[in-house]
Short mmCIF file of C-alpha atoms and ligand atoms in Angstrom, two decimals:
data_model
loop_
_atom_site.label_atom_id
_atom_site.label_comp_id
_atom_site.label_asym_id
_atom_site.label_seq_id
_atom_site.Cartn_x
_atom_site.Cartn_y
_atom_site.Cartn_z
CA UNK V 1 1.62 31.79 2.65
CA UNK V 2 4.52 30.08 4.37
CA UNK V 3 3.82 27.47 7.41
CA UNK V 4 5.89 27.25 10.44
CA UNK V 5 5.61 24.50 12.86
CA UNK V 6 6.59 25.02 16.29
CA UNK V 7 7.90 22.68 18.80
CA UNK V 8 7.02 19.20 17.85
CA UNK V 9 9.45 16.43 18.27
CA UNK V 10 10.67 15.05 15.04
CA UNK V 11 11.28 11.83 14.08
CA UNK V 12 11.81 10.69 10.87
CA UNK V 13 13.56 7.13 10.15
CA UNK V 14 17.17 8.11 11.86
CA UNK V 15 16.28 10.95 14.17
CA UNK V 16 15.10 12.22 16.68
CA UNK V 17 14.63 16.05 18.47
CA UNK V 18 12.97 18.96 18.90
CA UNK V 19 12.82 21.68 16.53
CA UNK V 20 10.88 23.64 14.79
CA UNK V 21 10.14 23.73 10.75
CA UNK V 22 9.60 26.29 8.62
CA UNK V 23 8.15 25.60 5.18
CA UNK V 24 7.93 28.10 2.20
CA UNK V 25 6.22 27.58 -1.29
CA UNK V 26 5.97 23.80 -0.98
CA UNK V 27 9.27 22.63 0.91
CA UNK V 28 10.83 22.73 3.74
CA UNK V 29 13.80 25.34 4.05
CA UNK V 30 14.74 25.75 7.95
CA UNK V 31 14.47 23.66 10.90
CA UNK V 32 16.41 25.15 13.90
CA UNK V 33 15.33 25.66 17.73
CA UNK V 34 13.55 29.06 17.74
CA UNK V 35 12.62 30.61 14.34
CA UNK V 36 10.18 33.61 15.05
CA UNK V 37 7.10 33.59 12.85
CA UNK V 38 7.25 35.58 9.54
CA UNK V 39 5.25 38.03 8.67
CA UNK V 40 2.14 36.17 7.78
CA UNK V 41 3.12 33.39 8.38
CA UNK V 42 0.54 30.37 9.39
CA UNK V 43 1.97 28.77 12.75
CA UNK V 44 1.55 25.43 14.00
CA UNK V 45 1.01 24.35 17.85
CA UNK V 46 3.07 20.98 17.60
CA UNK V 47 4.03 20.78 21.77
CA UNK V 48 3.73 17.34 22.68
CA UNK V 49 3.29 16.11 19.24
CA UNK V 50 5.51 14.24 16.83
CA UNK V 51 6.15 15.68 13.54
CA UNK V 52 6.72 12.69 11.18
CA UNK V 53 7.53 13.02 7.44
CA UNK V 54 4.23 12.09 5.20
CA UNK V 55 3.89 8.86 5.19
CA UNK V 56 3.37 6.67 1.78
CA UNK V 57 1.66 4.12 1.29
CA UNK V 58 2.60 2.39 -2.28
CA UNK V 59 0.15 -0.01 -2.60
CA UNK V 60 -3.11 0.85 -3.30
CA UNK V 61 -6.22 0.18 -5.19
CA UNK V 62 -8.97 3.34 -6.06
CA UNK V 63 -10.15 2.70 -9.53
CA UNK V 64 -9.79 -0.87 -10.43
CA UNK V 65 -12.25 -3.02 -12.51
CA UNK V 66 -12.00 -6.32 -10.51
CA UNK V 67 -13.63 -9.56 -10.21
CA UNK V 68 -17.02 -8.48 -12.53
CA UNK V 69 -17.54 -5.22 -10.06
CA UNK V 70 -15.34 -2.24 -9.49
CA UNK V 71 -14.31 -0.68 -6.55
CA UNK V 72 -16.07 2.30 -4.90
CA UNK V 73 -13.40 4.87 -3.89
CA UNK V 74 -12.98 7.35 -6.07
CA UNK V 75 -9.51 9.87 -6.52
CA UNK V 76 -11.49 12.08 -4.60
CA UNK V 77 -12.75 10.12 -1.67
CA UNK V 78 -9.62 7.82 -1.19
CA UNK V 79 -7.20 10.79 -1.19
CA UNK V 80 -8.87 12.55 1.67
CA UNK V 81 -9.21 9.62 3.25
CA UNK V 82 -5.49 9.27 3.00
CA UNK V 83 -4.67 12.43 4.24
CA UNK V 84 -6.98 11.96 7.42
CA UNK V 85 -5.19 9.54 8.17
CA UNK V 86 -1.94 10.66 7.59
CA UNK V 87 -0.76 9.30 4.17
CA UNK V 88 -0.33 11.87 1.97
CA UNK V 89 1.31 9.89 -0.88
CA UNK V 90 0.28 6.65 -2.78
CA UNK V 91 1.14 4.58 -5.48
CA UNK V 92 -1.90 3.26 -7.08
CA UNK V 93 -1.35 0.04 -9.63
CA UNK V 94 -2.70 0.37 -12.68
CA UNK V 95 -4.56 -2.87 -13.42
CA UNK V 96 -4.97 -3.02 -17.24
CA UNK V 97 -6.60 -6.08 -18.86
CA UNK V 98 -5.16 -8.36 -21.21
CA UNK V 99 -7.00 -6.96 -23.59
CA UNK V 100 -6.01 -2.95 -23.08
CA UNK V 101 -3.55 -1.27 -24.90
CA UNK V 102 -1.12 -0.26 -21.57
CA UNK V 103 -1.21 3.63 -23.17
CA UNK V 104 -4.63 3.87 -22.80
CA UNK V 105 -4.79 2.20 -19.57
CA UNK V 106 -2.17 4.38 -18.61
CA UNK V 107 -3.73 7.50 -19.67
CA UNK V 108 -7.24 6.35 -18.29
CA UNK V 109 -5.85 6.03 -14.86
CA UNK V 110 -4.51 8.90 -15.43
CA UNK V 111 -7.65 11.15 -16.41
CA UNK V 112 -9.29 9.53 -13.12
CA UNK V 113 -6.68 10.94 -10.68
CA UNK V 114 -5.30 13.99 -12.45
CA UNK V 115 -7.13 17.67 -10.72
CA UNK V 116 -9.02 15.20 -8.56
CA UNK V 117 -6.75 13.77 -6.11
CA UNK V 118 -5.91 15.64 -2.66
CA UNK V 119 -2.66 13.78 -2.31
CA UNK V 120 0.59 13.11 -4.43
CA UNK V 121 0.18 10.14 -5.90
CA UNK V 122 1.93 7.60 -8.71
CA UNK V 123 1.41 4.33 -10.50
CA UNK V 124 3.04 1.03 -10.62
CA UNK V 125 1.92 0.09 -14.49
CA UNK V 126 0.34 -3.51 -14.24
CA UNK V 127 1.83 -5.69 -16.90
CA UNK V 128 -1.43 -7.73 -18.25
CA UNK V 129 0.28 -8.72 -21.40
CA UNK V 130 3.73 -8.78 -22.93
CA UNK V 131 3.83 -8.60 -27.03
CA UNK V 132 6.23 -6.13 -28.88
CA UNK V 133 3.02 -2.94 -29.17
CA UNK V 134 2.49 -3.64 -25.67
CA UNK V 135 6.64 -3.37 -25.30
CA UNK V 136 6.65 0.07 -27.23
CA UNK V 137 3.97 1.27 -24.76
CA UNK V 138 5.81 -0.06 -21.20
CA UNK V 139 8.96 1.95 -22.92
CA UNK V 140 6.68 5.34 -23.52
CA UNK V 141 5.04 5.06 -19.78
CA UNK V 142 8.62 4.35 -18.06
CA UNK V 143 9.38 7.65 -19.99
CA UNK V 144 6.99 9.33 -18.35
CA UNK V 145 7.53 9.06 -14.89
CA UNK V 146 6.14 5.28 -14.23
CA UNK V 147 9.40 3.52 -13.03
CA UNK V 148 7.70 0.58 -11.60
CA UNK V 149 5.73 -2.51 -12.91
CA UNK V 150 3.49 -4.64 -11.43
CA UNK V 151 2.29 -8.64 -12.63
CA UNK V 152 -0.14 -10.84 -10.74
CA UNK V 153 1.04 -14.48 -11.04
CA UNK V 154 -2.47 -14.82 -9.67
CA UNK V 155 -6.15 -14.57 -10.87
CA UNK V 156 -5.60 -16.23 -14.04
CA UNK V 157 -7.53 -15.07 -17.27
CA UNK V 158 -7.44 -11.91 -15.66
CA UNK V 159 -4.58 -9.84 -14.60
CA UNK V 160 -1.98 -12.81 -14.54
CA UNK V 161 0.57 -13.50 -16.99
CA UNK V 162 2.98 -16.04 -18.61
CA UNK V 163 5.76 -17.31 -17.73
CA UNK V 164 6.99 -16.26 -21.02
CA UNK V 165 5.94 -12.90 -20.65
CA UNK V 166 7.36 -12.76 -16.84
CA UNK V 167 10.41 -13.23 -18.46
CA UNK V 168 9.75 -10.37 -20.93
CA UNK V 169 8.73 -8.37 -18.40
CA UNK V 170 11.48 -8.18 -15.83
CA UNK V 171 14.11 -8.53 -18.87
CA UNK V 172 12.82 -5.14 -20.31
CA UNK V 173 12.80 -3.97 -16.11
CA UNK V 174 15.95 -5.14 -15.87
CA UNK V 175 17.39 -3.31 -19.18
CA UNK V 176 15.46 0.32 -17.81
CA UNK V 177 16.33 -0.10 -14.67
CA UNK V 178 12.66 -0.03 -13.04
CA UNK V 179 11.48 -2.38 -10.09
CA UNK V 180 9.09 -5.12 -11.02
CA UNK V 181 6.37 -5.18 -8.20
CA UNK V 182 4.72 -9.04 -7.55
CA UNK V 183 1.76 -10.52 -6.70
CA UNK V 184 2.79 -14.14 -5.64
CA UNK V 185 0.32 -16.94 -5.48
CA UNK V 186 0.32 -19.97 -8.36
CA UNK V 187 -2.70 -19.44 -10.03
CA UNK V 188 -2.86 -22.79 -11.28
CA UNK V 189 -2.95 -24.53 -7.78
CA UNK V 190 -5.96 -21.93 -7.30
CA UNK V 191 -8.01 -22.95 -9.67
CA UNK V 192 -7.75 -26.22 -9.11
CA UNK V 193 -8.28 -26.13 -5.24
CA UNK V 194 -11.30 -23.68 -5.77
CA UNK V 195 -12.81 -26.02 -8.30
CA UNK V 196 -12.70 -29.20 -6.02
CA UNK V 197 -13.95 -27.08 -2.58
CA UNK V 198 -17.08 -26.07 -4.84
CA UNK V 199 -17.85 -29.81 -6.25
CA UNK V 200 -17.40 -30.73 -2.41
CA UNK V 201 -19.97 -27.88 -1.71
CA UNK V 202 -17.62 -25.69 0.47
CA UNK V 203 -18.67 -22.33 -0.79
CA UNK V 204 -18.61 -19.93 1.86
CA UNK V 205 -16.03 -17.27 2.85
CA UNK V 206 -14.24 -19.16 5.19
CA UNK V 207 -13.23 -21.34 2.34
CA UNK V 208 -11.01 -18.42 0.30
CA UNK V 209 -7.89 -19.74 3.00
CA UNK V 210 -8.46 -23.27 2.07
CA UNK V 211 -8.04 -21.97 -1.96
CA UNK V 212 -4.60 -20.57 -1.36
CA UNK V 213 -2.75 -22.04 1.94
CA UNK V 214 0.56 -20.81 2.49
CA UNK V 215 2.25 -22.90 0.37
CA UNK V 216 0.19 -21.10 -2.57
CA UNK V 217 1.99 -17.89 -1.60
CA UNK V 218 5.37 -19.51 -1.19
CA UNK V 219 5.54 -21.30 -4.94
CA UNK V 220 4.55 -17.64 -6.57
CA UNK V 221 7.82 -16.34 -4.22
CA UNK V 222 10.18 -19.02 -5.20
CA UNK V 223 8.66 -18.62 -8.74
CA UNK V 224 9.17 -15.05 -8.83
CA UNK V 225 12.74 -15.71 -7.43
CA UNK V 226 13.66 -17.99 -9.92
CA UNK V 227 12.53 -15.29 -12.83
CA UNK V 228 14.61 -12.60 -11.16
CA UNK V 229 17.47 -15.05 -10.44
CA UNK V 230 17.40 -15.66 -14.28
CA UNK V 231 17.04 -12.03 -15.45
CA UNK V 232 19.14 -10.09 -12.97
CA UNK V 233 15.98 -7.49 -12.20
CA UNK V 234 15.27 -6.24 -9.15
CA UNK V 235 11.71 -7.93 -7.61
CA UNK V 236 9.41 -5.85 -4.83
CA UNK V 237 6.98 -8.83 -3.39
CA UNK V 238 4.13 -7.27 -2.61
CA UNK V 239 1.59 -8.42 0.50
CA UNK V 240 3.90 -10.87 2.17
CA UNK V 241 1.05 -13.01 4.49
CA UNK V 242 2.69 -16.02 6.13
CA UNK V 243 6.25 -16.87 7.25
CA UNK V 244 6.31 -19.48 4.27
CA UNK V 245 6.07 -16.91 1.96
CA UNK V 246 8.82 -14.75 3.95
CA UNK V 247 10.86 -17.85 4.02
CA UNK V 248 10.89 -17.96 0.29
CA UNK V 249 11.94 -13.98 0.10
CA UNK V 250 14.86 -14.34 2.36
CA UNK V 251 16.32 -17.49 0.35
CA UNK V 252 16.17 -15.61 -2.60
CA UNK V 253 18.26 -12.76 -0.86
CA UNK V 254 20.18 -15.15 0.71
CA UNK V 255 21.33 -16.09 -2.94
CA UNK V 256 21.72 -12.49 -4.54
CA UNK V 257 18.11 -11.73 -5.54
CA UNK V 258 17.56 -8.29 -5.54
CA UNK V 259 14.44 -8.68 -3.31
CA UNK V 260 12.20 -6.59 -1.17
CA UNK V 261 9.35 -6.85 0.23
CA UNK V 262 6.19 -5.71 1.64
CA UNK V 263 3.85 -6.81 4.17
CA UNK V 264 0.42 -5.15 5.09
CA UNK V 265 -2.18 -3.80 8.39
CA UNK V 266 -4.56 -6.58 7.56
CA UNK V 267 -1.66 -9.65 8.12
CA UNK V 268 -0.62 -7.82 11.03
CA UNK V 269 -3.97 -7.52 13.21
CA UNK V 270 -6.78 -9.97 11.56
CA UNK V 271 -6.57 -13.61 11.22
CA UNK V 272 -8.34 -16.75 9.44
CA UNK V 273 -10.86 -17.11 11.97
CA UNK V 274 -12.05 -13.59 11.14
CA UNK V 275 -12.98 -14.72 7.42
CA UNK V 276 -14.71 -17.73 9.80
CA UNK V 277 -17.38 -15.39 10.95
CA UNK V 278 -21.03 -16.70 10.39
CA UNK V 279 -24.23 -15.16 8.64
CA UNK V 280 -21.42 -13.76 5.51
CA UNK V 281 -19.74 -11.69 8.00
CA UNK V 282 -16.40 -13.17 7.19
CA UNK V 283 -16.89 -12.10 3.34
CA UNK V 284 -15.24 -8.57 4.89
CA UNK V 285 -12.21 -10.55 5.29
CA UNK V 286 -11.61 -11.98 2.24
CA UNK V 287 -8.52 -10.57 0.25
CA UNK V 288 -5.66 -12.07 -1.25
CA UNK V 289 -3.25 -13.67 -0.41
CA UNK V 290 -6.13 -14.48 2.54
CA UNK V 291 -5.68 -13.87 6.38
CA UNK V 292 -3.21 -16.77 8.49
CA UNK V 293 -3.19 -17.87 10.98
CA UNK V 294 -2.64 -16.07 13.87
CA UNK V 295 1.25 -17.15 14.51
CA UNK V 296 2.38 -15.39 11.70
CA UNK V 297 1.71 -11.92 12.73
CA UNK V 298 5.01 -12.54 15.30
CA UNK V 299 6.88 -13.31 12.06
CA UNK V 300 6.18 -10.49 10.27
CA UNK V 301 6.11 -8.21 12.98
CA UNK V 302 9.61 -9.28 13.68
CA UNK V 303 10.81 -9.33 9.73
CA UNK V 304 9.33 -5.24 9.87
CA UNK V 305 11.64 -5.09 12.80
CA UNK V 306 14.30 -6.76 11.49
CA UNK V 307 14.80 -4.90 8.61
CA UNK V 308 13.48 -8.64 6.87
CA UNK V 309 10.42 -6.62 5.53
CA UNK V 310 10.96 -3.48 3.64
CA UNK V 311 7.28 -1.28 3.92
CA UNK V 312 3.89 -1.28 5.39
CA UNK V 313 1.49 -0.63 3.05
CA UNK V 314 -2.94 -0.97 2.95
CA UNK V 315 -3.69 -2.88 -0.59
CA UNK V 316 -6.96 -0.29 -0.05
CA UNK V 317 -9.47 -2.52 -2.61
CA UNK V 318 -12.51 -0.87 -1.42
CA UNK V 319 -15.74 -2.81 -2.43
CA UNK V 320 -19.20 -2.65 -0.32
CA UNK V 321 -20.60 -5.75 1.87
CA UNK V 322 -24.25 -4.84 1.27
CA UNK V 323 -23.86 -4.86 -3.24
CA UNK V 324 -20.78 -6.24 -4.38
CA UNK V 325 -19.17 -8.93 -1.32
CA UNK V 326 -22.48 -10.44 -1.03
CA UNK V 327 -22.04 -11.20 -4.62
CA UNK V 328 -19.74 -14.22 -3.79
CA UNK V 329 -22.89 -15.40 -0.98
CA UNK V 330 -23.41 -19.14 -2.45
CA UNK V 331 -19.27 -18.92 -3.97
CA UNK V 332 -16.69 -17.80 -2.21
CA UNK V 333 -15.43 -17.34 -5.47
CA UNK V 334 -17.23 -14.47 -6.93
CA UNK V 335 -16.11 -12.23 -3.20
CA UNK V 336 -14.59 -9.40 -4.60
CA UNK V 337 -10.92 -9.42 -3.22
CA UNK V 338 -10.05 -6.61 -0.43
CA UNK V 339 -10.15 -5.12 2.70
CA UNK V 340 -9.46 -1.74 2.97
CA UNK V 341 -7.55 0.09 4.85
CA UNK V 342 -6.08 3.43 3.42
CA UNK V 343 -7.79 5.68 6.14
CA UNK V 344 -6.52 4.13 9.21
CA UNK V 345 -3.12 2.46 8.06
CA UNK V 346 -1.05 4.55 9.77
CA UNK V 347 -2.82 4.63 12.79
CA UNK V 348 -3.63 1.07 13.42
CA UNK V 349 0.27 0.49 12.96
CA UNK V 350 1.06 3.38 15.21
CA UNK V 351 -1.40 1.80 17.93
CA UNK V 352 -0.80 -1.53 17.80
CA UNK V 353 3.26 -1.34 16.54
CA UNK V 354 4.51 1.46 18.36
CA UNK V 355 2.63 1.65 21.49
CA UNK V 356 2.73 -2.08 21.86
CA UNK V 357 6.28 -2.38 21.57
CA UNK V 358 6.68 -3.95 18.60
CA UNK V 359 8.85 -1.32 16.28
CA UNK V 360 10.34 1.22 17.40
CA UNK V 361 9.53 4.81 15.91
CA UNK V 362 12.03 5.03 13.43
CA UNK V 363 11.01 1.63 12.17
CA UNK V 364 7.82 2.69 11.82
CA UNK V 365 8.68 5.95 10.02
CA UNK V 366 11.01 3.73 8.31
CA UNK V 367 8.61 0.70 7.20
CA UNK V 368 5.37 3.31 6.92
CA UNK V 369 7.54 6.34 4.89
CA UNK V 370 11.11 6.18 4.26
CA UNK V 371 11.24 2.68 2.53
CA UNK V 372 8.31 3.31 0.05
CA UNK V 373 9.97 6.74 -0.91
CA UNK V 374 13.72 5.01 -1.69
CA UNK V 375 12.60 2.27 -3.11
CA UNK V 376 10.36 4.02 -5.76
CA UNK V 377 12.70 6.81 -6.44
CA UNK V 378 10.98 9.37 -4.41
CA UNK V 379 13.37 10.05 -1.57
CA UNK V 380 14.09 12.71 -0.52
CA UNK V 381 11.49 14.07 -1.86
CA UNK V 382 8.86 12.84 -0.23
CA UNK V 383 9.86 10.25 3.16
CA UNK V 384 12.22 12.77 5.18
CA UNK V 385 11.90 15.96 6.76
CA UNK V 386 15.10 18.04 5.89
CA UNK V 387 15.83 21.33 3.55
CA UNK V 388 14.54 20.66 -0.12
CA UNK V 389 12.26 18.00 1.09
CA UNK V 390 8.39 18.48 -0.01
CA UNK V 391 6.57 19.55 2.95
CA UNK V 392 4.31 17.06 3.66
CA UNK V 393 4.92 16.55 7.31
CA UNK V 394 2.04 14.96 9.82
CA UNK V 395 1.64 16.41 13.20
CA UNK V 396 0.77 13.51 15.16
CA UNK V 397 -1.37 13.34 18.87
CA UNK V 398 -0.03 10.46 20.73
CA UNK V 399 -2.44 11.34 23.68
CA UNK V 400 -5.51 11.46 21.44
CA UNK V 401 -7.74 7.94 21.26
CA UNK V 402 -10.82 6.68 19.66
CA UNK V 403 -12.28 3.95 17.77
CA UNK V 404 -12.96 3.44 14.16
CA UNK V 405 -16.09 2.95 12.52
CA UNK V 406 -17.58 3.15 8.95
CA UNK V 407 -20.37 6.31 10.54
CA UNK V 408 -17.21 8.58 10.05
CA UNK V 409 -14.73 7.40 7.69
CA UNK V 410 -13.86 9.38 4.58
CA UNK V 411 -13.65 6.38 2.97
CA UNK V 412 -16.21 5.12 0.83
CA UNK V 413 -17.37 2.33 1.86
CA UNK V 414 -20.74 0.80 3.74
CA UNK V 415 -18.36 -1.25 6.43
CA UNK V 416 -15.09 -1.39 8.44
CA UNK V 417 -13.41 -4.48 8.79
CA UNK V 418 -12.02 -2.41 12.00
CA UNK V 419 -15.47 -1.85 13.27
CA UNK V 420 -14.89 -0.85 17.13
CA UNK V 421 -10.95 -1.03 16.99
CA UNK V 422 -9.21 1.58 19.25
CA UNK V 423 -6.79 3.47 18.15
CA UNK V 424 -4.21 5.50 20.81
CA UNK V 425 -2.75 8.43 18.40
CA UNK V 426 -4.30 10.42 15.63
CA UNK V 427 -2.92 12.80 13.50
CA UNK V 428 -3.57 16.38 14.12
CA UNK V 429 -2.51 18.34 11.22
CA UNK V 430 -1.21 16.84 7.77
CA UNK V 431 0.29 19.38 5.25
CA UNK V 432 0.53 18.97 1.89
CA UNK V 433 3.73 20.69 0.13
CA UNK V 434 3.14 23.53 2.60
CA UNK V 435 -0.69 23.46 2.11
CA UNK V 436 -2.77 21.74 5.19
CA UNK V 437 -5.12 19.33 4.46
CA UNK V 438 -6.20 18.10 7.07
CA UNK V 439 -6.93 18.48 10.93
CA UNK V 440 -8.37 16.37 13.61
CA UNK V 441 -10.14 13.76 11.41
CA UNK V 442 -11.38 16.11 9.38
CA UNK V 443 -10.22 16.86 5.48
CA UNK V 444 -9.44 20.79 5.09
CA UNK V 445 -7.87 21.26 1.86
CA UNK V 446 -7.49 21.78 -1.80
CA UNK V 447 -9.27 18.55 -3.02
CA UNK V 448 -7.57 18.90 -5.87
CA UNK V 449 -3.89 19.54 -4.64
CA UNK V 450 -2.03 15.89 -4.84
CA UNK V 451 0.52 16.09 -8.08
CA UNK V 452 1.54 13.38 -10.25
CA UNK V 453 4.98 12.43 -9.45
CA UNK V 454 7.18 11.09 -11.50
CA UNK V 455 10.01 8.53 -10.36
CA UNK V 456 13.64 8.29 -11.36
CA UNK V 457 15.19 5.23 -10.87
CA UNK V 458 15.00 3.65 -6.43
CA UNK V 459 17.60 2.76 -4.49
CA UNK V 460 18.38 -0.75 -5.69
O1 URP P 501 -6.95 -9.34 -2.25
C1 URP P 501 -6.92 -8.04 -2.29
N1 URP P 501 -5.53 -8.21 -2.19
N2 URP P 501 -7.18 -7.46 -3.33
C2 URP P 501 -6.65 -6.45 -4.01
C3 URP P 501 -6.02 -7.36 -5.59
C4 URP P 501 -4.90 -7.31 -5.34
O2 URP P 501 -4.76 -8.79 -5.05
O3 URP P 501 -3.95 -6.85 -4.99
ZN1 ZN P 502 -2.84 -8.30 -5.33
ZN1 ZN P 503 -3.36 -4.57 -4.47
#
């Protein structure tokens, strides 16, 4: 059956106009005024609503064994939560352990997602070890359509790479024409600071910040910039949280490093004081890099407006409060890191960005969809509304009012860090390649419709 979306205000990264969108099979085939519904077409009235390209979350963890535990979502729960919130594509990190064979890890992650995801998906291939056997696997994985690597300069002993491995990874990435995404924090400094804080009896969640202050993140970014400069490889700094780190991105860029920066909705809306909440409540706000001083939020909003920061992601990493965060009650280094926001990213960004005049509608679409599609080799199939693009569309109701609550979220989680936060806008209808997947906060689609997206080289 074909799909006709009528009378909506189409908003892309560069255009805004009222028209009808006609979709046949999986793609948009026509955009025009007053398209008459062909026989049998499903018609959606988008009058008074925006129509955005499906949003893309370029940084999620759905399956991730991490810090002695494992993330709570499955691809079924996460992909449906994503769609309810307007995200039609996500890119998940394959967080292979150092001892894992990369190709085995790729197949394991694929097996977890294939046939179980309702939205389209892709992967960043985690590099946690680099030797000749691993290199052979990375070459094969790139051939299979994964055109990005992920390295951690933090989490020593788990996913973290040595400098020699970083140099070899970036050299291979440069040769293969793929981009390397990086978590930038100095792992040795973190270890030393954690040990010192614990020895001083400073064990609560509020000390997580002091084990990873801004300078630790800035040093990580500077480190990556040096290696990217030496190798000529394009790099993407994930979850930039503060002014100090962003300055290092800009310094690298000023000397010719091909670098892109991402920030997260958590850093725009939450701050260091959230992790200081009493009765261990602060554990809900423990993630890395940590939530920062509030003054950084204006720097990040400005970075998004000006294009210094290209993308807005969720870094979805779901761990329950009661059973999982609790593991670190007596030692903040054991609190699984993550503030899940896959379902709420778009609504929060629209409400506190567009509605509060911090970003305009085009900046909103660009940073939450189009830029990720371009950087990661999905554009214009994704991130665009034009004939030939996938019919991933979000009919967005700017008149909807509500509050976030764990009681009604689809994410498989016992809490929400955004409990009670107001939202002023919500997807009315969300489509995945021409089929309705979510309607007014409910998943109504095919739970197995999601496809693995083979990606080519991006625009870098
Ligand atoms: O705290 C975070 N960010 N958890 C997820 C893993 C990572 O570092 O991206
Ligand atoms: Zn990270
Ligand atoms: Zn992450």
